[in-house]
Coordinates of C-alpha atoms and ligand atoms in Angstrom, one line a residue:
M1029 CA 95.9 17.3 46.3
C1030 CA 99.1 15.8 47.4
L1031 CA 101.0 13.6 45.1
S1032 CA 102.8 11.0 47.1
K1033 CA 103.5 7.3 46.4
E1034 CA 100.5 6.5 48.5
G1035 CA 98.5 9.4 47.0
E1036 CA 96.6 9.8 43.7
A1037 CA 97.3 12.2 40.9
V1038 CA 94.2 14.3 40.1
M1039 CA 93.1 16.3 37.1
G1040 CA 95.7 14.5 35.0
I1041 CA 98.5 16.9 35.9
L1042 CA 101.5 15.1 37.4
D1043 CA 102.6 17.9 39.7
G1044 CA 106.4 17.3 40.1
K1045 CA 106.8 20.5 42.1
K1046 CA 104.4 19.4 44.8
C1047 CA 105.7 15.8 44.7
S1048 CA 109.3 17.0 45.1
E1049 CA 108.3 19.3 48.0
E1050 CA 106.9 16.3 49.8
I1051 CA 110.1 14.3 49.2
L1052 CA 112.3 17.2 50.4
E1053 CA 110.2 17.5 53.5
K1054 CA 110.7 13.8 54.3
I1055 CA 114.4 14.1 53.7
K1056 CA 114.6 17.2 55.9
I1057 CA 112.9 15.4 58.8
E1058 CA 115.3 12.5 58.5
I1059 CA 118.4 14.7 58.4
D1060 CA 117.1 16.9 61.3
K1061 CA 116.7 13.8 63.4
M1062 CA 120.2 12.5 62.6
V1063 CA 121.9 15.9 63.3
K1064 CA 120.0 16.2 66.6
S1065 CA 121.4 12.8 67.6
G1066 CA 124.9 14.1 67.1
K1067 CA 125.7 12.8 63.6
R1068 CA 127.2 15.0 60.9
A1069 CA 124.8 16.2 58.1
P1070 CA 125.2 14.7 54.6
G1071 CA 127.5 16.7 52.2
L1072 CA 127.2 17.3 48.5
A1073 CA 129.8 19.0 46.3
V1074 CA 128.6 20.7 43.1
V1075 CA 131.3 21.6 40.5
I1076 CA 130.5 24.1 37.8
V1077 CA 132.9 25.2 35.1
G1078 CA 132.5 28.4 33.2
E1079 CA 129.6 30.8 32.8
N1080 CA 126.9 28.8 31.0
P1081 CA 123.7 30.7 32.2
A1082 CA 121.4 27.6 32.1
S1083 CA 124.0 25.6 34.1
K1084 CA 124.2 28.4 36.7
V1085 CA 120.4 28.3 37.1
Y1086 CA 120.3 24.6 37.6
V1087 CA 123.2 24.6 40.1
N1088 CA 121.5 27.4 42.1
S1089 CA 118.3 25.3 42.3
K1090 CA 120.3 22.3 43.5
I1091 CA 122.1 24.4 46.2
K1092 CA 118.8 25.9 47.3
A1093 CA 117.2 22.5 47.7
C1094 CA 120.2 21.3 49.7
N1095 CA 119.9 24.3 52.0
K1096 CA 116.2 23.6 52.5
V1097 CA 116.7 20.0 53.7
G1098 CA 120.0 20.5 55.6
I1099 CA 122.5 18.9 53.2
C1100 CA 125.8 20.7 53.6
N1101 CA 126.9 21.8 50.2
K1102 CA 130.1 23.0 48.7
E1103 CA 129.9 24.8 45.3
I1104 CA 133.2 24.8 43.4
S1105 CA 133.2 27.3 40.5
L1106 CA 136.1 26.9 38.1
P1107 CA 137.0 29.2 35.3
E1108 CA 136.0 28.5 31.7
D1109 CA 139.6 27.8 30.8
V1110 CA 140.4 25.4 33.6
T1111 CA 142.5 22.5 32.4
Q1112 CA 141.4 18.8 32.4
E1113 CA 144.2 18.1 35.0
E1114 CA 143.1 20.9 37.4
L1115 CA 139.5 19.7 37.2
L1116 CA 140.5 16.1 37.8
Q1117 CA 142.6 17.3 40.8
N1118 CA 139.6 19.0 42.3
I1119 CA 137.5 15.8 41.9
Q1120 CA 140.3 13.8 43.5
K1121 CA 140.2 16.1 46.5
L1122 CA 136.5 15.7 46.8
N1123 CA 136.8 11.9 46.5
E1124 CA 139.1 11.9 49.5
D1125 CA 137.0 14.4 51.6
E1126 CA 135.2 12.5 54.3
N1127 CA 132.5 15.1 54.7
I1128 CA 131.5 14.8 51.1
D1129 CA 129.1 12.0 50.3
G1130 CA 128.1 13.1 46.8
I1131 CA 129.9 14.8 43.9
L1132 CA 128.1 16.4 40.9
V1133 CA 129.8 18.0 37.9
Q1134 CA 127.3 20.1 36.1
L1135 CA 127.2 19.2 32.4
P1136 CA 127.8 20.3 29.7
L1137 CA 131.5 21.1 30.2
P1138 CA 133.4 23.5 27.9
K1139 CA 134.4 21.8 24.7
H1140 CA 138.1 21.4 25.5
L1141 CA 137.3 19.2 28.5
D1142 CA 136.7 15.4 28.3
E1143 CA 133.3 14.9 30.0
E1144 CA 133.6 11.1 30.1
E1145 CA 136.9 11.1 31.8
V1146 CA 135.7 13.7 34.3
C1147 CA 132.5 11.8 35.2
N1148 CA 134.5 8.6 35.5
A1149 CA 137.0 10.2 37.9
I1150 CA 134.2 10.5 40.5
R1151 CA 134.2 7.7 43.1
E1152 CA 131.5 5.2 42.3
D1153 CA 129.8 5.6 45.7
K1154 CA 129.9 9.4 45.4
D1155 CA 128.4 9.4 41.9
V1156 CA 125.1 10.9 42.9
D1157 CA 124.2 11.6 39.2
G1158 CA 124.6 7.9 38.5
F1159 CA 126.5 8.7 35.2
K1160 CA 129.4 6.3 35.7
P1161 CA 129.4 3.0 33.7
E1162 CA 129.3 1.0 37.0
N1163 CA 126.1 2.7 38.1
L1164 CA 124.5 2.8 34.6
G1165 CA 125.4 -0.9 34.2
K1166 CA 123.7 -1.9 37.4
V1167 CA 120.5 -0.2 36.1
V1168 CA 120.7 -2.1 32.8
L1169 CA 121.2 -5.3 34.8
G1170 CA 118.1 -4.6 36.9
K1171 CA 120.1 -4.1 40.1
E1172 CA 118.8 -0.9 41.4
D1173 CA 120.9 -0.7 44.5
G1174 CA 123.5 1.6 43.0
M1175 CA 123.0 5.3 42.1
I1176 CA 120.1 5.6 39.7
P1177 CA 120.3 8.6 37.4
C1178 CA 118.2 11.4 38.9
T1179 CA 115.8 12.3 36.0
P1180 CA 114.9 8.7 35.2
Q1181 CA 114.4 7.9 38.9
G1182 CA 112.2 11.0 39.2
I1183 CA 110.1 9.9 36.2
M1184 CA 109.6 6.4 37.7
Y1185 CA 108.5 8.0 41.0
L1186 CA 105.9 10.1 39.2
L1187 CA 104.6 7.1 37.3
D1188 CA 104.3 5.2 40.6
T1189 CA 101.9 8.0 41.9
I1190 CA 99.3 7.0 39.3
K1191 CA 96.7 4.8 40.8
D1192 CA 95.3 1.8 39.0
F1193 CA 98.0 1.9 36.4
E1194 CA 100.0 -1.3 35.7
L1195 CA 103.4 -0.7 34.2
Y1196 CA 103.9 -4.4 33.6
G1197 CA 102.9 -5.1 30.0
A1198 CA 102.2 -1.5 29.1
N1199 CA 103.6 -0.1 25.9
A1200 CA 106.2 2.6 26.6
V1201 CA 107.9 4.7 24.0
V1202 CA 110.9 6.8 24.8
I1203 CA 111.9 9.5 22.3
G1204 CA 115.6 10.3 22.8
R1205 CA 118.5 8.0 23.5
S1206 CA 120.8 10.1 25.7
N1207 CA 123.0 8.5 28.3
I1208 CA 121.5 10.8 31.0
V1209 CA 117.8 10.1 30.2
G1210 CA 116.8 8.0 27.2
K1211 CA 119.0 5.0 27.9
P1212 CA 118.5 4.7 31.7
I1213 CA 114.7 5.4 31.6
S1214 CA 114.4 2.7 29.0
S1215 CA 116.2 0.2 31.2
L1216 CA 114.1 1.2 34.3
L1217 CA 110.9 0.7 32.2
I1218 CA 112.1 -2.7 30.9
N1219 CA 113.0 -3.7 34.5
R1220 CA 109.4 -3.1 35.5
G1221 CA 108.0 -5.2 32.6
A1222 CA 107.0 -2.4 30.2
T1223 CA 107.3 -3.2 26.5
T1224 CA 109.7 -0.5 25.7
T1225 CA 110.5 1.1 22.3
I1226 CA 113.3 3.7 22.0
C1227 CA 112.9 6.2 19.1
N1228 CA 114.7 9.3 18.0
S1229 CA 113.6 12.3 16.0
K1230 CA 114.4 10.4 12.7
T1231 CA 112.7 7.1 13.5
K1232 CA 110.6 6.0 10.5
N1233 CA 106.9 5.8 11.1
I1234 CA 107.3 7.4 14.5
D1235 CA 103.6 8.5 14.5
E1236 CA 102.5 4.8 14.2
I1237 CA 104.7 3.8 17.0
L1238 CA 103.6 6.6 19.3
K1239 CA 99.9 6.0 18.6
K1240 CA 100.3 2.6 20.3
A1241 CA 102.0 4.0 23.4
D1242 CA 100.4 3.8 26.8
I1243 CA 103.3 5.9 28.1
I1244 CA 105.4 8.4 26.1
I1245 CA 108.6 9.8 27.5
A1246 CA 109.6 12.8 25.4
A1247 CA 113.3 13.5 25.9
L1248 CA 114.7 14.6 22.5
G1249 CA 115.2 18.4 23.1
Q1250 CA 112.9 19.7 20.4
P1251 CA 110.4 22.3 21.5
K1252 CA 106.7 21.0 21.2
F1253 CA 107.7 18.0 19.1
L1254 CA 104.9 15.8 20.4
K1255 CA 101.6 16.8 19.0
E1256 CA 98.0 15.9 19.8
N1257 CA 97.6 13.8 16.6
M1258 CA 100.6 11.6 17.6
V1259 CA 99.2 10.3 20.9
K1260 CA 96.4 7.9 21.7
E1261 CA 93.5 8.8 23.9
N1262 CA 94.4 8.5 27.7
A1263 CA 98.1 8.0 27.2
I1264 CA 100.5 9.1 30.0
I1265 CA 102.9 11.8 28.8
I1266 CA 106.1 12.6 30.5
D1267 CA 107.9 15.7 29.2
V1268 CA 111.6 15.9 29.9
G1269 CA 112.4 18.8 27.6
I1270 CA 113.4 22.2 28.8
N1271 CA 113.6 24.6 25.9
R1272 CA 113.5 28.3 25.7
V1273 CA 111.5 29.7 22.9
D1274 CA 111.0 33.5 22.6
G1275 CA 112.2 33.8 26.2
K1276 CA 109.6 31.4 27.5
L1277 CA 110.2 27.9 28.8
C1278 CA 108.5 25.0 27.0
G1279 CA 108.9 21.2 26.9
D1280 CA 109.2 18.7 24.0
V1281 CA 105.4 18.3 24.2
D1282 CA 102.8 20.7 22.8
F1283 CA 101.2 20.8 26.3
E1284 CA 98.2 22.9 25.5
N1285 CA 96.8 20.4 22.9
V1286 CA 98.3 17.1 24.1
S1287 CA 96.9 17.6 27.6
K1288 CA 93.4 17.4 26.2
K1289 CA 94.0 13.8 25.2
A1290 CA 96.3 12.5 27.9
S1291 CA 95.2 10.8 31.0
H1292 CA 98.2 12.2 32.9
I1293 CA 100.8 14.7 31.8
T1294 CA 103.8 16.6 33.3
P1295 CA 103.9 20.3 32.9
V1296 CA 107.1 22.3 32.0
P1297 CA 108.1 23.9 34.3
G1298 CA 107.0 22.1 37.4
G1299 CA 107.1 18.5 36.2
V1300 CA 110.2 16.4 35.8
G1301 CA 112.7 19.2 36.6
P1302 CA 111.9 19.5 40.4
M1303 CA 111.8 15.7 40.6
T1304 CA 115.4 15.5 39.2
I1305 CA 116.5 17.7 42.1
A1306 CA 114.5 15.7 44.7
M1307 CA 116.2 12.5 43.4
L1308 CA 119.7 14.1 43.6
L1309 CA 119.0 14.8 47.3
T1310 CA 117.7 11.2 47.7
N1311 CA 120.8 9.9 46.1
T1312 CA 123.0 12.0 48.4
L1313 CA 121.3 10.7 51.5
K1314 CA 121.6 7.2 50.1
A1315 CA 125.4 7.7 49.6
Y1316 CA 125.7 9.1 53.1
K1317 CA 123.9 6.1 54.6
K1318 CA 126.0 3.6 52.5
G1319 CA 129.1 5.3 53.8
G1320 CA 128.1 4.0 57.2
E1321 CA 127.1 7.4 58.7
E1322 CA 123.8 5.9 59.9
Ligands
GUN2660 N1 123.1 18.8 32.9 C1 121.8 18.5 32.5 N2 121.2 17.7 33.4 C2 122.1 17.3 34.3 C3 122.1 16.4 35.4 O1 121.1 15.8 35.7 N3 123.3 16.3 36.0 C4 124.4 17.0 35.7 N4 125.5 16.9 36.4 N5 124.5 17.9 34.7 C5 123.3 18.0 34.0

């Protein structure tokens, strides 16, 4: 069963992998058409610092997806001991490169580097991660014409595939308050009229709050934190966690048990992760178009 915005999610599994493949296919068709008509292809630069194995896996997935749809990509691998100044110089060059529409610096950076300054050095219109205060601020203000952070945007896309579900007035609970996921997804939910509560792992009476939730976004980075007894019957569960336990990937949700109660649930892997990448490519195409290439 296909999971598109027009489609319907079946069997309760929100299949992010399938949904992302559909989005990639649409992007590919659009880029093929543009290139055939003589325009240049969109370009994405991915900067990675050091040897973090998880970051390498994520970057490889992003590059692979770019290649699938025809987005030109430039991977810039810098050594672990690169200085802040050298990194900023690299970003400056990419800011000035006319063939680069989007710039992504894979996080986390090694401890000696200032992540905030690095992310802020990216030109606002090339900030395809949507991490800059200008882009995050627009999301908070309900102006979604800037770059919307990829994971939250992917979650909203998945929620929109659920037929006969009204977000307006629904009780949404977000567990986690990161700048990348918790804060922006809370804003997007508020913008759509959901009554939104933001919790963290230490929130008092969290079970009571969760029990009232029609939607739960688990983004706190604790393996299998969300248990069956914490959710109400037919809740929608979005699992943003990617944890490795005994060499196996698992999310922040105890999928095996919670899935028996949920009306819809995202698996890990194959849920939110592929949607994040699909939204990165969507943002890159958006940046390209905004740059007047179309
Ligand atoms: N590290 C973990 N998630 C992300 C992401 O979405 N973008 C970047 N740049 N780094 C990350």
